[in-house]
Tab-separated table of C-alpha atoms in Angstrom:
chain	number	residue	atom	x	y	z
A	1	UNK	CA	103.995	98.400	114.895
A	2	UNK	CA	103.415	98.501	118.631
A	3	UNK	CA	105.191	98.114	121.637
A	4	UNK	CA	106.115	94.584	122.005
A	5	UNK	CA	105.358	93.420	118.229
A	6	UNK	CA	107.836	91.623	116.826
A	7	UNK	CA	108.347	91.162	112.696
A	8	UNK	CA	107.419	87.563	113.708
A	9	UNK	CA	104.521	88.918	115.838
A	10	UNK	CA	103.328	90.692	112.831
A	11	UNK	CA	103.894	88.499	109.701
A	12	UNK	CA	101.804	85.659	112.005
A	13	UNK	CA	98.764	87.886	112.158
A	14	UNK	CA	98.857	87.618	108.116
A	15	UNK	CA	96.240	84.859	106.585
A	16	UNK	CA	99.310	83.454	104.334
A	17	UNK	CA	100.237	80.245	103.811
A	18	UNK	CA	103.316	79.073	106.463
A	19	UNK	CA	105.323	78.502	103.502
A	20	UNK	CA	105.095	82.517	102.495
A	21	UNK	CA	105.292	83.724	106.080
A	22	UNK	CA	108.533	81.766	106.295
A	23	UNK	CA	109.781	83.651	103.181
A	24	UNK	CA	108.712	86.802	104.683
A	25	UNK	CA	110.397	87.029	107.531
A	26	UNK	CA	113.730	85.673	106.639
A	27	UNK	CA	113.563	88.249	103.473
A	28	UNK	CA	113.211	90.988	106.389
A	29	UNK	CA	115.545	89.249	108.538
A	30	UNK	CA	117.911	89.228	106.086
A	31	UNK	CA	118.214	93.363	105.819
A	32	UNK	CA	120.905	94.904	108.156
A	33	UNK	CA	118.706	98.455	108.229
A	34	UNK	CA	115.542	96.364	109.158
A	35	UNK	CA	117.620	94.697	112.541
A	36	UNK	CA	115.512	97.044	114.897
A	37	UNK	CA	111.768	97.556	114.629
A	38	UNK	CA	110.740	100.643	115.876
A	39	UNK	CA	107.792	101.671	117.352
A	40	UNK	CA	105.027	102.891	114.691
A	41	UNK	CA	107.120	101.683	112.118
A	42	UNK	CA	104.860	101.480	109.001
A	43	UNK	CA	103.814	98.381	107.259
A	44	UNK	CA	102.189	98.131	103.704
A	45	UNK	CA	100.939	94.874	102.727
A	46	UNK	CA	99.742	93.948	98.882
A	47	UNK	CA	97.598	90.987	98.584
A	48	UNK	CA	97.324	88.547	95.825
A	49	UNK	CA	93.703	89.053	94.879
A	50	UNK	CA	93.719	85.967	92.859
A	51	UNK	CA	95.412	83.976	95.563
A	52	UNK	CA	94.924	85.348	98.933
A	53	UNK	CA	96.681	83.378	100.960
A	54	UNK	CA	100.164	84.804	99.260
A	55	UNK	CA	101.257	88.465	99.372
A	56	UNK	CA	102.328	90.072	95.925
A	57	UNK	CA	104.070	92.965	97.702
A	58	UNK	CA	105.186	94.911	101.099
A	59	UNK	CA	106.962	97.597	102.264
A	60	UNK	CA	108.838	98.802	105.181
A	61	UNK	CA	109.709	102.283	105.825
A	62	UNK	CA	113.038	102.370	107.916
A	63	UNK	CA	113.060	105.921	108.980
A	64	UNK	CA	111.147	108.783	107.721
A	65	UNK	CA	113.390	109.242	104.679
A	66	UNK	CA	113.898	105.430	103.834
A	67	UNK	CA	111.567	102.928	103.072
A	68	UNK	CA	112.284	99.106	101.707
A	69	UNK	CA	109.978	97.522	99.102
A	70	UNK	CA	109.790	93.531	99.254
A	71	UNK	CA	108.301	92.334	95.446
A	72	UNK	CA	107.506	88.456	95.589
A	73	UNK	CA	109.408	86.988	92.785
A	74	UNK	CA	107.479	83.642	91.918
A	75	UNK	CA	110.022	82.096	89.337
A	76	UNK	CA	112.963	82.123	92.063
A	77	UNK	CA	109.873	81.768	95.042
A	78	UNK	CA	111.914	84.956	96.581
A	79	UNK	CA	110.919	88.066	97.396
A	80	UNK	CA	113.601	90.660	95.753
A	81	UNK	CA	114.193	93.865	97.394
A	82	UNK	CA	114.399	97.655	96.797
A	83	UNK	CA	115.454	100.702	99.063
A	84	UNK	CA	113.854	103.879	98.313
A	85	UNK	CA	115.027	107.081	99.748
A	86	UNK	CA	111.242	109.340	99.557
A	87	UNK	CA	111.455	112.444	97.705
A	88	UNK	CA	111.665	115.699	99.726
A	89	UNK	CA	111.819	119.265	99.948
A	90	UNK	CA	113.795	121.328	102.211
A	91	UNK	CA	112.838	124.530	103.225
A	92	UNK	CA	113.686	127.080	105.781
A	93	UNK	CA	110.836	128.082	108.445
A	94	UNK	CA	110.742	131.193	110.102
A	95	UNK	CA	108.992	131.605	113.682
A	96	UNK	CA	109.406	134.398	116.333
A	97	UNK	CA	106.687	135.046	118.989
A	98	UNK	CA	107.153	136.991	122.684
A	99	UNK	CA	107.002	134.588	125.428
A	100	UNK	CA	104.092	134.139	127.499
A	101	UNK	CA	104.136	131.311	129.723
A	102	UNK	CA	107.222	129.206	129.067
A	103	UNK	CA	109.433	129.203	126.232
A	104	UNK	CA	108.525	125.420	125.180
A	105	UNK	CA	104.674	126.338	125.449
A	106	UNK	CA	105.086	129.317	123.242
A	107	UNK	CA	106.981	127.310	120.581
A	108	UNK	CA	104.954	124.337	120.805
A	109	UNK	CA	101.785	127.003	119.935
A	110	UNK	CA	103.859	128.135	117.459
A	111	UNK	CA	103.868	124.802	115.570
A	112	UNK	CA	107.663	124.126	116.092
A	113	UNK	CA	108.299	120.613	116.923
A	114	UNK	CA	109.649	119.208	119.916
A	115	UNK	CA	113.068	118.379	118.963
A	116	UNK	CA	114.000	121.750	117.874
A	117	UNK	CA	112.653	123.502	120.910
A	118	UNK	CA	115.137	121.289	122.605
A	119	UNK	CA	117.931	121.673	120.107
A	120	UNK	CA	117.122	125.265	120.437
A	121	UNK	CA	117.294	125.131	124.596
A	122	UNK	CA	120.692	123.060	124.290
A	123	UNK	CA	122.394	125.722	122.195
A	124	UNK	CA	121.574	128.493	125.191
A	125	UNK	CA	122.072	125.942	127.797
A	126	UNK	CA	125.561	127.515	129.081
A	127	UNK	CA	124.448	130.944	128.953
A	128	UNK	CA	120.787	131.228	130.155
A	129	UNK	CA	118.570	129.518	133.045
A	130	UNK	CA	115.373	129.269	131.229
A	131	UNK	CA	113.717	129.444	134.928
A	132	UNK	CA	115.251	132.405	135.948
A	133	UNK	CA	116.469	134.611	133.030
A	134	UNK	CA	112.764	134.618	130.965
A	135	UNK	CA	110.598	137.552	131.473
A	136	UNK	CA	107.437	137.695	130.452
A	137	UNK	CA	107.374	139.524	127.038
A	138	UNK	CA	111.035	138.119	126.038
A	139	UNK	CA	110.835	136.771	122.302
A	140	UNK	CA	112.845	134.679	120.233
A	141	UNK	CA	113.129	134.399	116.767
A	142	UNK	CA	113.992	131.011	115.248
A	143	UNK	CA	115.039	129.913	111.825
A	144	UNK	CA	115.748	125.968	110.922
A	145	UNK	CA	115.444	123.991	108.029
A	146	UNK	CA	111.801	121.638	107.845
A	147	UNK	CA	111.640	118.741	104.915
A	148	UNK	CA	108.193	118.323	103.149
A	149	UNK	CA	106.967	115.039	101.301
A	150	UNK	CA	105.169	115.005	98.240
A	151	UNK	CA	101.759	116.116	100.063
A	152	UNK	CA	103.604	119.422	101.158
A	153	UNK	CA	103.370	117.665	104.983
A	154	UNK	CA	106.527	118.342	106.990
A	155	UNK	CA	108.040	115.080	107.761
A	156	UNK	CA	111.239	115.719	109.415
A	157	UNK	CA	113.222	118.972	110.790
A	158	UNK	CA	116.680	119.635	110.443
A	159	UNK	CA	119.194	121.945	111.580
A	160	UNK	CA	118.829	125.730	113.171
A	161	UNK	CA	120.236	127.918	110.987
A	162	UNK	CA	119.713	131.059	113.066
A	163	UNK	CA	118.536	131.833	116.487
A	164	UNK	CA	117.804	135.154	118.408
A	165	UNK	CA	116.880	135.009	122.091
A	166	UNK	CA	115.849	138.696	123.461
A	167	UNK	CA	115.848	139.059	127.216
A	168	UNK	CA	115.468	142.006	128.565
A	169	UNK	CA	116.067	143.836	125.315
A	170	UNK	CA	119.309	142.365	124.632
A	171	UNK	CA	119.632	140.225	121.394
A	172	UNK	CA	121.507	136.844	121.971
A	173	UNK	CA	122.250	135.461	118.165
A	174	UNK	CA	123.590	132.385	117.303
A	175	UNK	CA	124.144	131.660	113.745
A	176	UNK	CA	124.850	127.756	112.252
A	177	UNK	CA	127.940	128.095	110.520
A	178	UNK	CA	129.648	125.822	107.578
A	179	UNK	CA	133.171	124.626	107.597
């Protein structure tokens, strides 16, 4: 999905018959979890190769975790539905590295995504001005959880477990704890 697409938007660019689109969309209409549609949510359409103008099959993810299937049941001319939650694997990832330019550019080299380089500024946010207090040479050491589909891809991060930020030679740790 795009900016500006609507499920309507998108069912009407189907070549079904009315009839189906009309089931479509109040099938998707109906599901509380599918009120929003998100930007690049992911659509999967299965065509009826025998009768194209009807879909057999579709599915909706609804975050990265979740997705919705939509099966066309022809004796009640409904489509029935079933959530999913995707397999995955959680693992902990381990990155340090000195900092060079700026402590987002040196993560972001180091593969670390976005939202935990923020996460990761937040939790130092009362005790360090990342203009002022980062030398050249400083380092950090990160440790947070990543979640892996089936394809070994990492789909999602999760929390920091354990963070070291050394200024100046002087270790800063901040460990995730469980209550």
């Amino acid at each position: 999905s795009k900016p500006g697409d609507t499920y309507q938007s998108i069912i009407n660019q189907l070549e079904i018959d009315n009839k189906e689109k009309k089931k479509l969309l109040n099938s998707i209409l109906k599901e509380k979890s599918l009120k929003l549609l998100r930007i690049n949510q992911k659509f999967i359409f299965k065509f009826d190769h025998l009768n194209i103008k009807r879909i057999i099959s579709f599915k909706i993810e609804t975050d990265k975790k979740n997705e919705i299937i939509f099966t066309n049941n022809l004796d009640i001319d409904k489509f029935s539905v079933k959530k999913i939650k995707k397999n995955f694997t959680k693992r902990l990832a381990y990155k340090e590295t000195a900092i060079i330019e700026s402590l987002y550019k040196s993560a972001i080299n180091l593969g670390i995504k976005p939202n935990i380089i923020i996460e990761f500024a937040r939790l130092y946010g009362f005790q360090v001005d990342f203009q002022r207090d980062i030398w050249k040479n400083d380092s950090f050491q990160i440790i947070y959880e990543e979640y892996l589909d089936n394809d070994n891809k990492i789909v999602d991060t999760g929390e920091i477990i354990f963070a070291n930020l050394n200024l100046q030679n002087s270790d800063l740790q901040l460990y995730k704890y469980e209550y």
